[in-house]
Structure formats: structure tokens, C-alpha cells
Tab-separated table of C-alpha atoms in Angstrom:
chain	number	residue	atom	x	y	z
A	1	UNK	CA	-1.087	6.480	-16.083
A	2	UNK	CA	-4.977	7.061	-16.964
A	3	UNK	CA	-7.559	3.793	-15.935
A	4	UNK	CA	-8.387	1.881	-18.390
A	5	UNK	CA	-11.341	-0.685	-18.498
A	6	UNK	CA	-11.660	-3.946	-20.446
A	7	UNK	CA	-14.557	-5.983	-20.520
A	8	UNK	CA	-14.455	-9.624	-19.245
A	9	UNK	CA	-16.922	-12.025	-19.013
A	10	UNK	CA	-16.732	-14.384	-15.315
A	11	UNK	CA	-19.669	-15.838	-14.113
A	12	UNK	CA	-21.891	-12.952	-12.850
A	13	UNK	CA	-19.314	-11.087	-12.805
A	14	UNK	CA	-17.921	-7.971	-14.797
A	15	UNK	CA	-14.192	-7.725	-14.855
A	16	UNK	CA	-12.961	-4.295	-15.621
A	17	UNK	CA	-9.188	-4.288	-16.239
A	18	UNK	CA	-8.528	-0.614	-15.125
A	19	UNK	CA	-5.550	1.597	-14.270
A	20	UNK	CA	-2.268	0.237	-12.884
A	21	UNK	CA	-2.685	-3.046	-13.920
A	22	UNK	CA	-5.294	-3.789	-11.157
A	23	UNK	CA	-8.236	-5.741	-12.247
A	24	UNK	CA	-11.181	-4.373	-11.041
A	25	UNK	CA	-14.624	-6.427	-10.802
A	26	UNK	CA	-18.237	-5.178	-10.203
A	27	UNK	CA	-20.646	-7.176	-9.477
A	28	UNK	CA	-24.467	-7.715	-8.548
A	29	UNK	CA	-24.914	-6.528	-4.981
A	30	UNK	CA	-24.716	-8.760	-2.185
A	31	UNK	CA	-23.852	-8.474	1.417
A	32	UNK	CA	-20.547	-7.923	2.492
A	33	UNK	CA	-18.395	-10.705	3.486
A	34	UNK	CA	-18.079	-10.837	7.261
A	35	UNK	CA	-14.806	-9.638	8.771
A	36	UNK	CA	-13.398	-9.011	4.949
A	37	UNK	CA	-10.079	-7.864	6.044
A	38	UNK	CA	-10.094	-9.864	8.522
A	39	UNK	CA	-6.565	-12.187	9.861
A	40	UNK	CA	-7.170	-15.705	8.971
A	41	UNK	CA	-8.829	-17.727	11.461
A	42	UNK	CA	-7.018	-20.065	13.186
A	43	UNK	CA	-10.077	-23.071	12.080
A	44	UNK	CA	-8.602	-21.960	8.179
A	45	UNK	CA	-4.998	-22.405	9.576
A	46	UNK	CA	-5.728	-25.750	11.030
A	47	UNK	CA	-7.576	-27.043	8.469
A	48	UNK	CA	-5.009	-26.064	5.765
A	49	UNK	CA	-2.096	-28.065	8.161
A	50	UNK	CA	-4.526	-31.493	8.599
A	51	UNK	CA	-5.087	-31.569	4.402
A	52	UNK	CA	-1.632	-30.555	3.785
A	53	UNK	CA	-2.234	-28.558	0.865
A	54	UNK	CA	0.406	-26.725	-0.962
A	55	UNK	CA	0.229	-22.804	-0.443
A	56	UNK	CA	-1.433	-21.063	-3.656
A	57	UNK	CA	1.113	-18.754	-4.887
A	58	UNK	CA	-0.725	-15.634	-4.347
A	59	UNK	CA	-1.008	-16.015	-0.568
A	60	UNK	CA	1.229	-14.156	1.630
A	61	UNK	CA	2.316	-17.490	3.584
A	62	UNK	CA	3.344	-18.585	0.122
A	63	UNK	CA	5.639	-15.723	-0.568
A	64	UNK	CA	7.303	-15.780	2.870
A	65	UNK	CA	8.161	-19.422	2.219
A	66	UNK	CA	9.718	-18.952	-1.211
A	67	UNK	CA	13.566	-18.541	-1.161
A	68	UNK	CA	14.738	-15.019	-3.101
A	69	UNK	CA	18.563	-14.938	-4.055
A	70	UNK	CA	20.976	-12.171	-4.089
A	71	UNK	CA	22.738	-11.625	-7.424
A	72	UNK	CA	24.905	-8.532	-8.513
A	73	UNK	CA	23.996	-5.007	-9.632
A	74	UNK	CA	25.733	-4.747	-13.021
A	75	UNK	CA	26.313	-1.934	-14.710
A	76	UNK	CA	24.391	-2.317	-18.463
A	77	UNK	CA	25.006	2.035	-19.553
A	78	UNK	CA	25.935	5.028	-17.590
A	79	UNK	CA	24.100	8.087	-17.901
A	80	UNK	CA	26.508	10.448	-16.501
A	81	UNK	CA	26.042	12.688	-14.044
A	82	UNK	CA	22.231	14.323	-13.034
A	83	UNK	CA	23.493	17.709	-11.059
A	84	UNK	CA	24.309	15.621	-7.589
A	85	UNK	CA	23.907	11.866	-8.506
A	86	UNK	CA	24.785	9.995	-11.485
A	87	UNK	CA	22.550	7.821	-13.242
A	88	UNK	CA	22.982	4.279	-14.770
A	89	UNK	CA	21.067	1.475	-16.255
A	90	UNK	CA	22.153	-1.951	-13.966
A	91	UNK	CA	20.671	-5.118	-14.103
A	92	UNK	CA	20.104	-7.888	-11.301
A	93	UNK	CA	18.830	-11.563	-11.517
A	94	UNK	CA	15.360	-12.225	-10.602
A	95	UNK	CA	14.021	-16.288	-10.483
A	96	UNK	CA	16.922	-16.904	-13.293
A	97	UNK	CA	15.252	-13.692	-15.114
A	98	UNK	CA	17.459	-10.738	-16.307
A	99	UNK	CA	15.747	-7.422	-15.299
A	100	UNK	CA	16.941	-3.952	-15.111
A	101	UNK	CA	16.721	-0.903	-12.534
A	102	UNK	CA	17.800	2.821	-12.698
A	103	UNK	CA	20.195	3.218	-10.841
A	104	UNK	CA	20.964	7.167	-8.944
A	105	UNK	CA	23.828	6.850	-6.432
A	106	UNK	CA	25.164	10.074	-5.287
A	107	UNK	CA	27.528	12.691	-5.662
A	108	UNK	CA	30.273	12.510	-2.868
A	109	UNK	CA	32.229	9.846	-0.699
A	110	UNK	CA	30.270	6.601	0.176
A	111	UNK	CA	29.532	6.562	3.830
A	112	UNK	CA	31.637	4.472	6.049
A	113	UNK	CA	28.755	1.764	6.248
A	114	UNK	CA	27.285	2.572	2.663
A	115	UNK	CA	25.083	4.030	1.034
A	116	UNK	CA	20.432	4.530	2.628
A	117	UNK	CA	19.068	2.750	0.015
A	118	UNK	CA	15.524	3.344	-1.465
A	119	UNK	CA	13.714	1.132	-3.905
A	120	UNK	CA	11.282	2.919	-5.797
A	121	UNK	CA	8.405	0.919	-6.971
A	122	UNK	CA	6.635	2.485	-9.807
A	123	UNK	CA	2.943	2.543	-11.006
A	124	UNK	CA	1.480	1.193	-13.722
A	125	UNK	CA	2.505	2.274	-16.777
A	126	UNK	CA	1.726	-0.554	-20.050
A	127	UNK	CA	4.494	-2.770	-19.829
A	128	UNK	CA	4.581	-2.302	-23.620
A	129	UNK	CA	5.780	0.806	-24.198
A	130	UNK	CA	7.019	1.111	-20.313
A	131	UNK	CA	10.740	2.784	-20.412
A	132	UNK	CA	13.667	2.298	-17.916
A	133	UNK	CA	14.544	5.942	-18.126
A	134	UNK	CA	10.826	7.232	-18.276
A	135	UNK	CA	10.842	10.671	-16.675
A	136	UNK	CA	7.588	9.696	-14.404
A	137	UNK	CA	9.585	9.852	-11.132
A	138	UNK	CA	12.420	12.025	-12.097
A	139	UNK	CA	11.877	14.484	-9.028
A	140	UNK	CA	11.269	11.740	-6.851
A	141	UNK	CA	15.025	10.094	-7.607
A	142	UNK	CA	16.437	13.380	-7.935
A	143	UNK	CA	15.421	14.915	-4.310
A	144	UNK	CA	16.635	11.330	-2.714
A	145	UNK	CA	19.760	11.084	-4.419
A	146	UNK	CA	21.026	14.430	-4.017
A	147	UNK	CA	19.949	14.118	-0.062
A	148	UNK	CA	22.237	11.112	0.458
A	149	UNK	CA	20.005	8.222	-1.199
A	150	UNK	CA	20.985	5.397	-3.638
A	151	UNK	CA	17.720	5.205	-5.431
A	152	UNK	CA	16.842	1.877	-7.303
A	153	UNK	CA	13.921	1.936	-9.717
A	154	UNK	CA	13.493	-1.559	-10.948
A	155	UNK	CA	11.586	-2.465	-14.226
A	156	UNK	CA	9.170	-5.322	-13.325
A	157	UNK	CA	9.233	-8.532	-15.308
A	158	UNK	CA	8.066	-8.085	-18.877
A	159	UNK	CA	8.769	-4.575	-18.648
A	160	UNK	CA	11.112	-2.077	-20.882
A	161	UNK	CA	14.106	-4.959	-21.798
A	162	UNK	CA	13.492	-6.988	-18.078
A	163	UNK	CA	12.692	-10.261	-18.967
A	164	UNK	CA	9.708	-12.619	-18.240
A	165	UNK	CA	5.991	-12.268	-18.345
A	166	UNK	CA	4.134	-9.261	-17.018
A	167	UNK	CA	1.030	-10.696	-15.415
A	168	UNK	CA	-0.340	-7.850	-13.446
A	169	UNK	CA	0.598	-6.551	-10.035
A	170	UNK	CA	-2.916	-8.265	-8.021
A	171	UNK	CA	-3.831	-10.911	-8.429
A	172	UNK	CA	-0.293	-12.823	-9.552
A	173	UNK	CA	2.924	-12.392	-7.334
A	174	UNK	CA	5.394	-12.141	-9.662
A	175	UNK	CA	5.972	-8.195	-9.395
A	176	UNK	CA	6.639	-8.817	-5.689
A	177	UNK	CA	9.190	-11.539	-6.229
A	178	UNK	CA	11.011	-8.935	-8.072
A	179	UNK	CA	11.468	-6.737	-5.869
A	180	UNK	CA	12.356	-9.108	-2.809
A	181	UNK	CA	15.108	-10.548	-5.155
A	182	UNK	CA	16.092	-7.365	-5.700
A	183	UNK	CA	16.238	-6.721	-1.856
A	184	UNK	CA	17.848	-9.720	-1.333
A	185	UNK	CA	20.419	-8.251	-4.422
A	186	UNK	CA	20.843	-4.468	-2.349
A	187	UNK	CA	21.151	-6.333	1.203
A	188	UNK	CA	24.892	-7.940	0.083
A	189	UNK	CA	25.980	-4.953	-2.532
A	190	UNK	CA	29.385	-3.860	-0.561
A	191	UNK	CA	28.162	-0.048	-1.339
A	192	UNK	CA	24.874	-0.406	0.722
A	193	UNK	CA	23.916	-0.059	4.413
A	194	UNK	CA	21.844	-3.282	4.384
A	195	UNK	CA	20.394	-1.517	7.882
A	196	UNK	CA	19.319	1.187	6.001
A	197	UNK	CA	16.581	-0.381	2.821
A	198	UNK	CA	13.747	1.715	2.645
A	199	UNK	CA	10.449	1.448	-0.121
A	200	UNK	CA	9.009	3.902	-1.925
A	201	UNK	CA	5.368	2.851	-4.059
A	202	UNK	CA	3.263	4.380	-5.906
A	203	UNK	CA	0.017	3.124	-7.203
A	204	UNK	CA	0.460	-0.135	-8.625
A	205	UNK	CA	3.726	-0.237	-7.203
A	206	UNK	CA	2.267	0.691	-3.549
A	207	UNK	CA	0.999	-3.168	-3.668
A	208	UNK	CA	4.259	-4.716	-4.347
A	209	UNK	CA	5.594	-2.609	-1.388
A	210	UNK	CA	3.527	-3.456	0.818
A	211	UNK	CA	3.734	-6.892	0.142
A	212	UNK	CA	7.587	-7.062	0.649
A	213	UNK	CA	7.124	-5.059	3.881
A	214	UNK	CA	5.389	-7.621	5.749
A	215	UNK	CA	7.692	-10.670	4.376
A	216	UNK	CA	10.850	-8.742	4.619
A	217	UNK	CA	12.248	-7.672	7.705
A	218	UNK	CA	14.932	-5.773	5.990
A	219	UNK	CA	12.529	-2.761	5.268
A	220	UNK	CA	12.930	-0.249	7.583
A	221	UNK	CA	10.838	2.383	5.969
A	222	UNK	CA	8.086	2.933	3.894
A	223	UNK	CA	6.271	5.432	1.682
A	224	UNK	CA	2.996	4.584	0.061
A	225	UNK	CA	1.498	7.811	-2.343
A	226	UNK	CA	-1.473	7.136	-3.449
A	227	UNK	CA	-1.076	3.796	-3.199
A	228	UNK	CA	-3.422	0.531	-3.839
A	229	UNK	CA	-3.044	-0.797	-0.396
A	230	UNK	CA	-6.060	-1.991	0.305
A	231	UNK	CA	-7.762	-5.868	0.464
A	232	UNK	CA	-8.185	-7.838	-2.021
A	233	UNK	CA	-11.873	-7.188	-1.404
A	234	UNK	CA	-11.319	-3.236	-1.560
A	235	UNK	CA	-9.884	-4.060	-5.354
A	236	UNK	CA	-13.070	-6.397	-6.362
A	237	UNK	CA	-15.171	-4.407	-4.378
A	238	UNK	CA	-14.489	-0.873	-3.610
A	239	UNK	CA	-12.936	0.893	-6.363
A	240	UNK	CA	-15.954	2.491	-7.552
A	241	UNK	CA	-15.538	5.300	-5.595
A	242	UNK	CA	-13.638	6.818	-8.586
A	243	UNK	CA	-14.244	7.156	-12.568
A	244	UNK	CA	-12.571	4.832	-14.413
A	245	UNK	CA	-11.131	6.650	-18.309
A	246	UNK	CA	-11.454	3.626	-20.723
A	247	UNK	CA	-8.485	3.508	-22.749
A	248	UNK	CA	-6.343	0.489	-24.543
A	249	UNK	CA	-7.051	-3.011	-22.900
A	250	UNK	CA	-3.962	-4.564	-20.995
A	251	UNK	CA	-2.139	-7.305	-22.512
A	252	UNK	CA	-3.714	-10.548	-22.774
A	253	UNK	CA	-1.606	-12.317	-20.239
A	254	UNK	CA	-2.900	-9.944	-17.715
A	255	UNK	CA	-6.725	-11.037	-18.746
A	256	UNK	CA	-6.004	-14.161	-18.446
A	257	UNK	CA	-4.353	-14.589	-14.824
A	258	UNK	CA	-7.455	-12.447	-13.774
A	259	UNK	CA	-9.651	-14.896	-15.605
A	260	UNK	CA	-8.208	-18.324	-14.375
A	261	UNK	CA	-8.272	-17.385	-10.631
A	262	UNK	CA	-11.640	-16.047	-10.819
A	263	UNK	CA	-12.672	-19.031	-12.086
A	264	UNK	CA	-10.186	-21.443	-9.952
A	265	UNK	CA	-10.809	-19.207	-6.898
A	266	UNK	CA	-14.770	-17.038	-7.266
A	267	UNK	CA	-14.446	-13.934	-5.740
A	268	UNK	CA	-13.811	-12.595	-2.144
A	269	UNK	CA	-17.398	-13.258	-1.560
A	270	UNK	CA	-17.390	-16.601	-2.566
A	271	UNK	CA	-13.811	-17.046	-0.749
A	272	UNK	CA	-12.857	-14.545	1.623
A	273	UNK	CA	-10.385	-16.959	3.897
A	274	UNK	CA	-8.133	-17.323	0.655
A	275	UNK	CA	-8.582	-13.770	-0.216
A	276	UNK	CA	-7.502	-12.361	3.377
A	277	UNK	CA	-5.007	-14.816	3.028
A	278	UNK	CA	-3.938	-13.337	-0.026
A	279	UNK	CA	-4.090	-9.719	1.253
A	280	UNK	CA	-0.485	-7.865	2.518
A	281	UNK	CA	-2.860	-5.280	4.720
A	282	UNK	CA	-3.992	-8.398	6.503
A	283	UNK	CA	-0.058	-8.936	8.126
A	284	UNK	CA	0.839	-5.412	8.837
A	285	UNK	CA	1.565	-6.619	12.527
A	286	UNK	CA	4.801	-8.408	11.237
A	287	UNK	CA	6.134	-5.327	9.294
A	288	UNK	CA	9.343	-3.727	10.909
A	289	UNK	CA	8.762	-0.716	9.059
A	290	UNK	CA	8.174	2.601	9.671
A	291	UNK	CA	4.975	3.859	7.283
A	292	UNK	CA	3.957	7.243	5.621
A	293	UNK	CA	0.716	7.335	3.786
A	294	UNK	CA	0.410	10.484	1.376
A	295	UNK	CA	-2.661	10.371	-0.152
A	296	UNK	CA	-5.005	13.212	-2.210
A	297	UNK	CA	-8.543	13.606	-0.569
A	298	UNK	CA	-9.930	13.888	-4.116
A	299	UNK	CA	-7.521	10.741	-6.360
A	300	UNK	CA	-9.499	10.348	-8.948
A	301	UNK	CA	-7.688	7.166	-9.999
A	302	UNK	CA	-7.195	5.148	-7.027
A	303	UNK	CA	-9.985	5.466	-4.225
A	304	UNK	CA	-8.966	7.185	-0.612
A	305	UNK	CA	-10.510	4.453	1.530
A	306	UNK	CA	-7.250	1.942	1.041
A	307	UNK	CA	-5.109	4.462	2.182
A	308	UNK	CA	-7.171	4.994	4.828
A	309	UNK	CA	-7.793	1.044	5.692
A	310	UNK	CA	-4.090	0.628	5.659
A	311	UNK	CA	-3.670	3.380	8.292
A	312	UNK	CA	-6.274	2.093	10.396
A	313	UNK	CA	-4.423	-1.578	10.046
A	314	UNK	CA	-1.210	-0.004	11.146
A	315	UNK	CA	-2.529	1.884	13.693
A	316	UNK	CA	-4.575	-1.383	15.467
A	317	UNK	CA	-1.268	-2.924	14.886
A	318	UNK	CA	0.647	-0.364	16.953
A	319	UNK	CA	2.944	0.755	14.023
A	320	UNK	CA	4.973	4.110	13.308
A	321	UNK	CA	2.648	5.221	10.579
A	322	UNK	CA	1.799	8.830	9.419
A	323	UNK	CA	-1.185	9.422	7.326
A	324	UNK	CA	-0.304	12.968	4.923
A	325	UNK	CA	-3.708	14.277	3.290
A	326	UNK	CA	-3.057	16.944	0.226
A	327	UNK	CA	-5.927	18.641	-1.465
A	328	UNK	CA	-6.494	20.278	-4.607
A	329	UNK	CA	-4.281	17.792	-6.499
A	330	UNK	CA	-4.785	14.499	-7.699
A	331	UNK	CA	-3.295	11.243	-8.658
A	332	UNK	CA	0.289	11.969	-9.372
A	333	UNK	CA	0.828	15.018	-7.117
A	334	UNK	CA	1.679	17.563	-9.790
A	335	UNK	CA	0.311	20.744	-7.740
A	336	UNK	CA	1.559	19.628	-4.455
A	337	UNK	CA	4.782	18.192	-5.872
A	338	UNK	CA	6.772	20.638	-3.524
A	339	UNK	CA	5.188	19.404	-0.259
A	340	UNK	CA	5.053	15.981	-0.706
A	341	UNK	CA	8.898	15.786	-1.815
A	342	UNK	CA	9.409	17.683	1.355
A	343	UNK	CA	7.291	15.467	3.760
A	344	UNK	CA	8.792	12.221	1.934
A	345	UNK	CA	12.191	13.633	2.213
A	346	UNK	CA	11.707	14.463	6.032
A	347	UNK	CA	10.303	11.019	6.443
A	348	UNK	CA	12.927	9.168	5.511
A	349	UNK	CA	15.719	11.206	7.601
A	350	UNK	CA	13.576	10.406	10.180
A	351	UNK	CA	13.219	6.717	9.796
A	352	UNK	CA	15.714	5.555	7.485
């Protein structure tokens, strides 16, 4: 999970596809856009209703007007039991696609009204050699399952066997559809508490979550750790507050979503109303989740100021949100693995 950086030529700008998937873009300086996380203003609104123009995909209006249908969690391979839970490989339908989760449901008698549920939605990791039974969040599923959890770790389009394309978590949608499919998929499984759906994202995987949290109203909790939840303008604009490792370009398909809405789109300097209208922090207001933030001071892959600009959303929005700071670790947690298990853990008795 190390940033990588590939070198793209759009307009004046340098496009840098770095770690999780996330485009990042640099570009000559200019002033910032005003208000660039900023609601939509209601002259945007208006104007879009008088033309009548179809909703770009990528815009959160967009996404809450798309339809996402239940299918069936079918077992594909059981693992066996883990020590508390047992593991299996199940697979749900997503826009006619065939994708797969890990499944950990636990040890024990099913509650009377079913199983907490908590998707887990993972970081990048290159959808080429990406692995349904990677062992990246193994401690994470573990502690939740044994404590009472069915844990769902889907594999994004494109990803391990899942079918489709993988075009990127930012600036294409598809990741998100996943996931509120497979919402839509947990909300009518006769083992789940449909009252009871939490989110868990990291990284990458903290966009996609926060995404479904303010179209669904199913979510009733949240974790983000250290999570890309900032604007779409934070992404273009702000993530050189860390080092970017260059390592192997991401696949082409990636390149080229990044490249056609750059040049279909500009930037969020040359387009900030479609760019806040594009950006989940932007519609925290209609979230019905309860939030935890747990974020290292010192990430040295994904910059400190989203987490903090979605906490300062949340708060103006009047939300249950917690902001956790760690220090002396970094990206994944592996020093303070212990306390943020803990603090997730106690989060999610709490809310979920």
C-alpha cells in the first residue's frame, strides 16, 4: 500500500497517479477557488433544473438517483473456522456484475433480530494482484467478528475474481456503486439486523464510505482511519503535504478516466460548482451516521488535513463525530494497532 506516481500529461497540468488509486494533480500556482468545499449554490441548482441536463455520473445527486438492487450472499468456499468466527468467500450481484466479499460471521447463536453488520472497505491495493483473502485487515475482521460482528469485506470491481473494470476510487463512481449494492444485498439477508449496517474505510476505501454515508440512510455508523475524505479539491490540490514513493504505474484504465474528465471537466479551479458537486464531504448534513475519525498526526501517505476537514464538516453539520489522533505510527497503524482496535471496537458498541 506504498504511493505510487505516474506521469500524465493534461493541459498545464501534472497528473501524478499516486497511492490508493487516487489521482493526484499539481499544478502551477494560482489562487484558491472561493468557497472550495463549499454546498452548491442554489444559482448552480437552478440553472442545472432550467437546461435540464442529465446528472454527470460522478456527482453525488447522480448517485442518489441511481437505483442499487439487492441480490443474495452466496456462498463460493468456506474457510472454516478463525478461533470465534468462520470465514467464507460469498459473492453478491453488483450492476449485473459478479463480485466477491469475505465473509466473517460469528461463533454462537444469531441474535433474535440478526446479526450488526460491518462492511469493511479496503484501501488501495493494485487491483492486479489484489487478493480476497489478503491478510491486510485480518485484525480488523477478527476483533469485530469475535465481538458480535458479521464483517463483509467486498472486492471492488476488477478486483481479485470480482468482475468489471477497476477505474479508480475518485474520480469514477463505480467503487461506490459496489458497495451500495452490496448494502442494498446485507439490508434483506434474513441473518442481518438491517438497523444495525455500519462502515468501516480505510484509505482509498474511506472515499467509497463516505460516499455511501451521505446517499444511504441505512448507515448507522462509521469509521474512517486514515481515510481520503477530503474534497475533490483537497485530492487535486492538497496532497502535497506528504511524500509520494514512486512505484509501478496503475493500470491504464485508471489513466484514462483521470485523463478524459480532466479534459471533459478542467480542474476544480477551472470548475469548482461540478467539483463540490462531486464531493461526499460537501453532504455530510444528510448522513444518519454516527462518525469516528482515527487518524496519525504524522501519515505519511495520506495528508491529515482531510481528516481534519471532514471533522470540521461534521461538526458545522451538528453530527456525532469523534476525531482519534495517534502518534508515533503511520499509515496503517502497525504500532498503535492495540489502541485503535480498542477505540474502533468501543465505537461501534456505542453506535451500532
Amino acid at each position: 500500500m506504498t504511493p505510487r506516481t505516474a506521469r500524465l500529461c493534461a493541459g498545464v497540468l501534472l497528473v501524478a497517479a499516486a497511492v490508493f488509486g487516487v489521482v493526484r494533480l499539481t499544478a502551477a500556482p494560482t489562487a484558491p477557488a472561493a468557497s472550495a468545499r463549499a454546498t452548491p449554490t442554489a444559482h448552480a441548482t437552478a440553472t442545472a433544473s432550467i437546461n435540464a441536463a442529465p446528472l454527470d455520473p460522478l456527482t453525488i445527486a447522480a448517485m442518489r438517483a441511481r437505483a442499487y438492487a439487492a441480490s443474495t450472499l452466496t456462498t463460493v468456499r468456506s474457510d472454516g473456522d478463525q478461533g470465534g468466527y468462520v470465514n467464507s468467500v460469498v459473492s453478491f450481484v453488483s450492476d449485473g456484475l459478479i463480485e466477491y466479499a469475505l465473509q466473517s460471521v460469528p461463533d454462537g447463536s444469531r441474535p433474535a433480530a440478526g446479526w450488526p453488520v460491518v462492511i469493511l472497505s479496503h484501501g488501495y491495493i493494485d487491483p492486479r494482484t489484489y487478493r480476497t483473502d489478503d491478510s491486510s485487515y485480518a485484525q480488523f475482521i477478527a476483533t469485530l467478528a469475535r465481538a458480535g460482528y458479521l464483517v463483509l469485506k467486498p472486492d471492488f470491481r476488477g478486483h481479485g475474481r470480482s468482475q468489471g473494470v477497476p477505474e479508480g476510487g475518485y474520480l469514477s463512481p463505480v467503487y461506490t456503486y459496489d458497495l451500495l449494492n452490496l448494502i442494498s444485498t446485507v439490508k434483506v439477508d434474513p441473518r442481518v439486523d438491517a438497523s444495525r449496517i455500519g462502515l468501516f474505510g480505510h484509505s482509498l476505501g474511506g472515499y467509497q464510505a463516505l460516499r455511501a454515508m451521505v446517499i444511504s440512510t441505512s448507515v448507522k455508523a462509521a469509521v474512517f482511519m486514515s481515510a481520503v475524505v477530503g474534497s475533490l479539491d483537497d485530492i487535486f490540490f492538497h496532497w502535497s503535504t506528504v511524500t509520494a514513493t514512486p512505484t509501478a504505474a496503475p493500470p491504464p484504465v485508471q489513466q484514462q478516466v483521470a485523463q478524459s474528465l480532466i479534459a471533459n471537466r478542467g480542474t476544480p479551479k477551472t470548475d469548482p460548482n461540478f467539483y463540490n458537486e462531486a464531493s461526499a464531504i460537501n453532504y455530510v448534513s444528510a448522513s444518519t451516521a454516527a462518525v469516528q475519525i482515527d487518524e496519525d498526526v504524522s501519515d505519511s501517505q495520506v495528508p491529515k488535513l482531510f481528516s481534519d476537514h471532514l471533522y470540521a464538516a461534521l461538526q458545522a453539520a451538528g453530527k456525532t463525530v469523534e476525531y482519534v489522533p495517534y502518534l508515533g505510527d503511520d499509515h496503517q497503524f502497525t504500532r498503535n494497532r492495540a489502541a485503535v482496535l480498542g477505540n474502533v471496537l468501543a465505537f461501534y458498541r456505542t453506535h451500532l
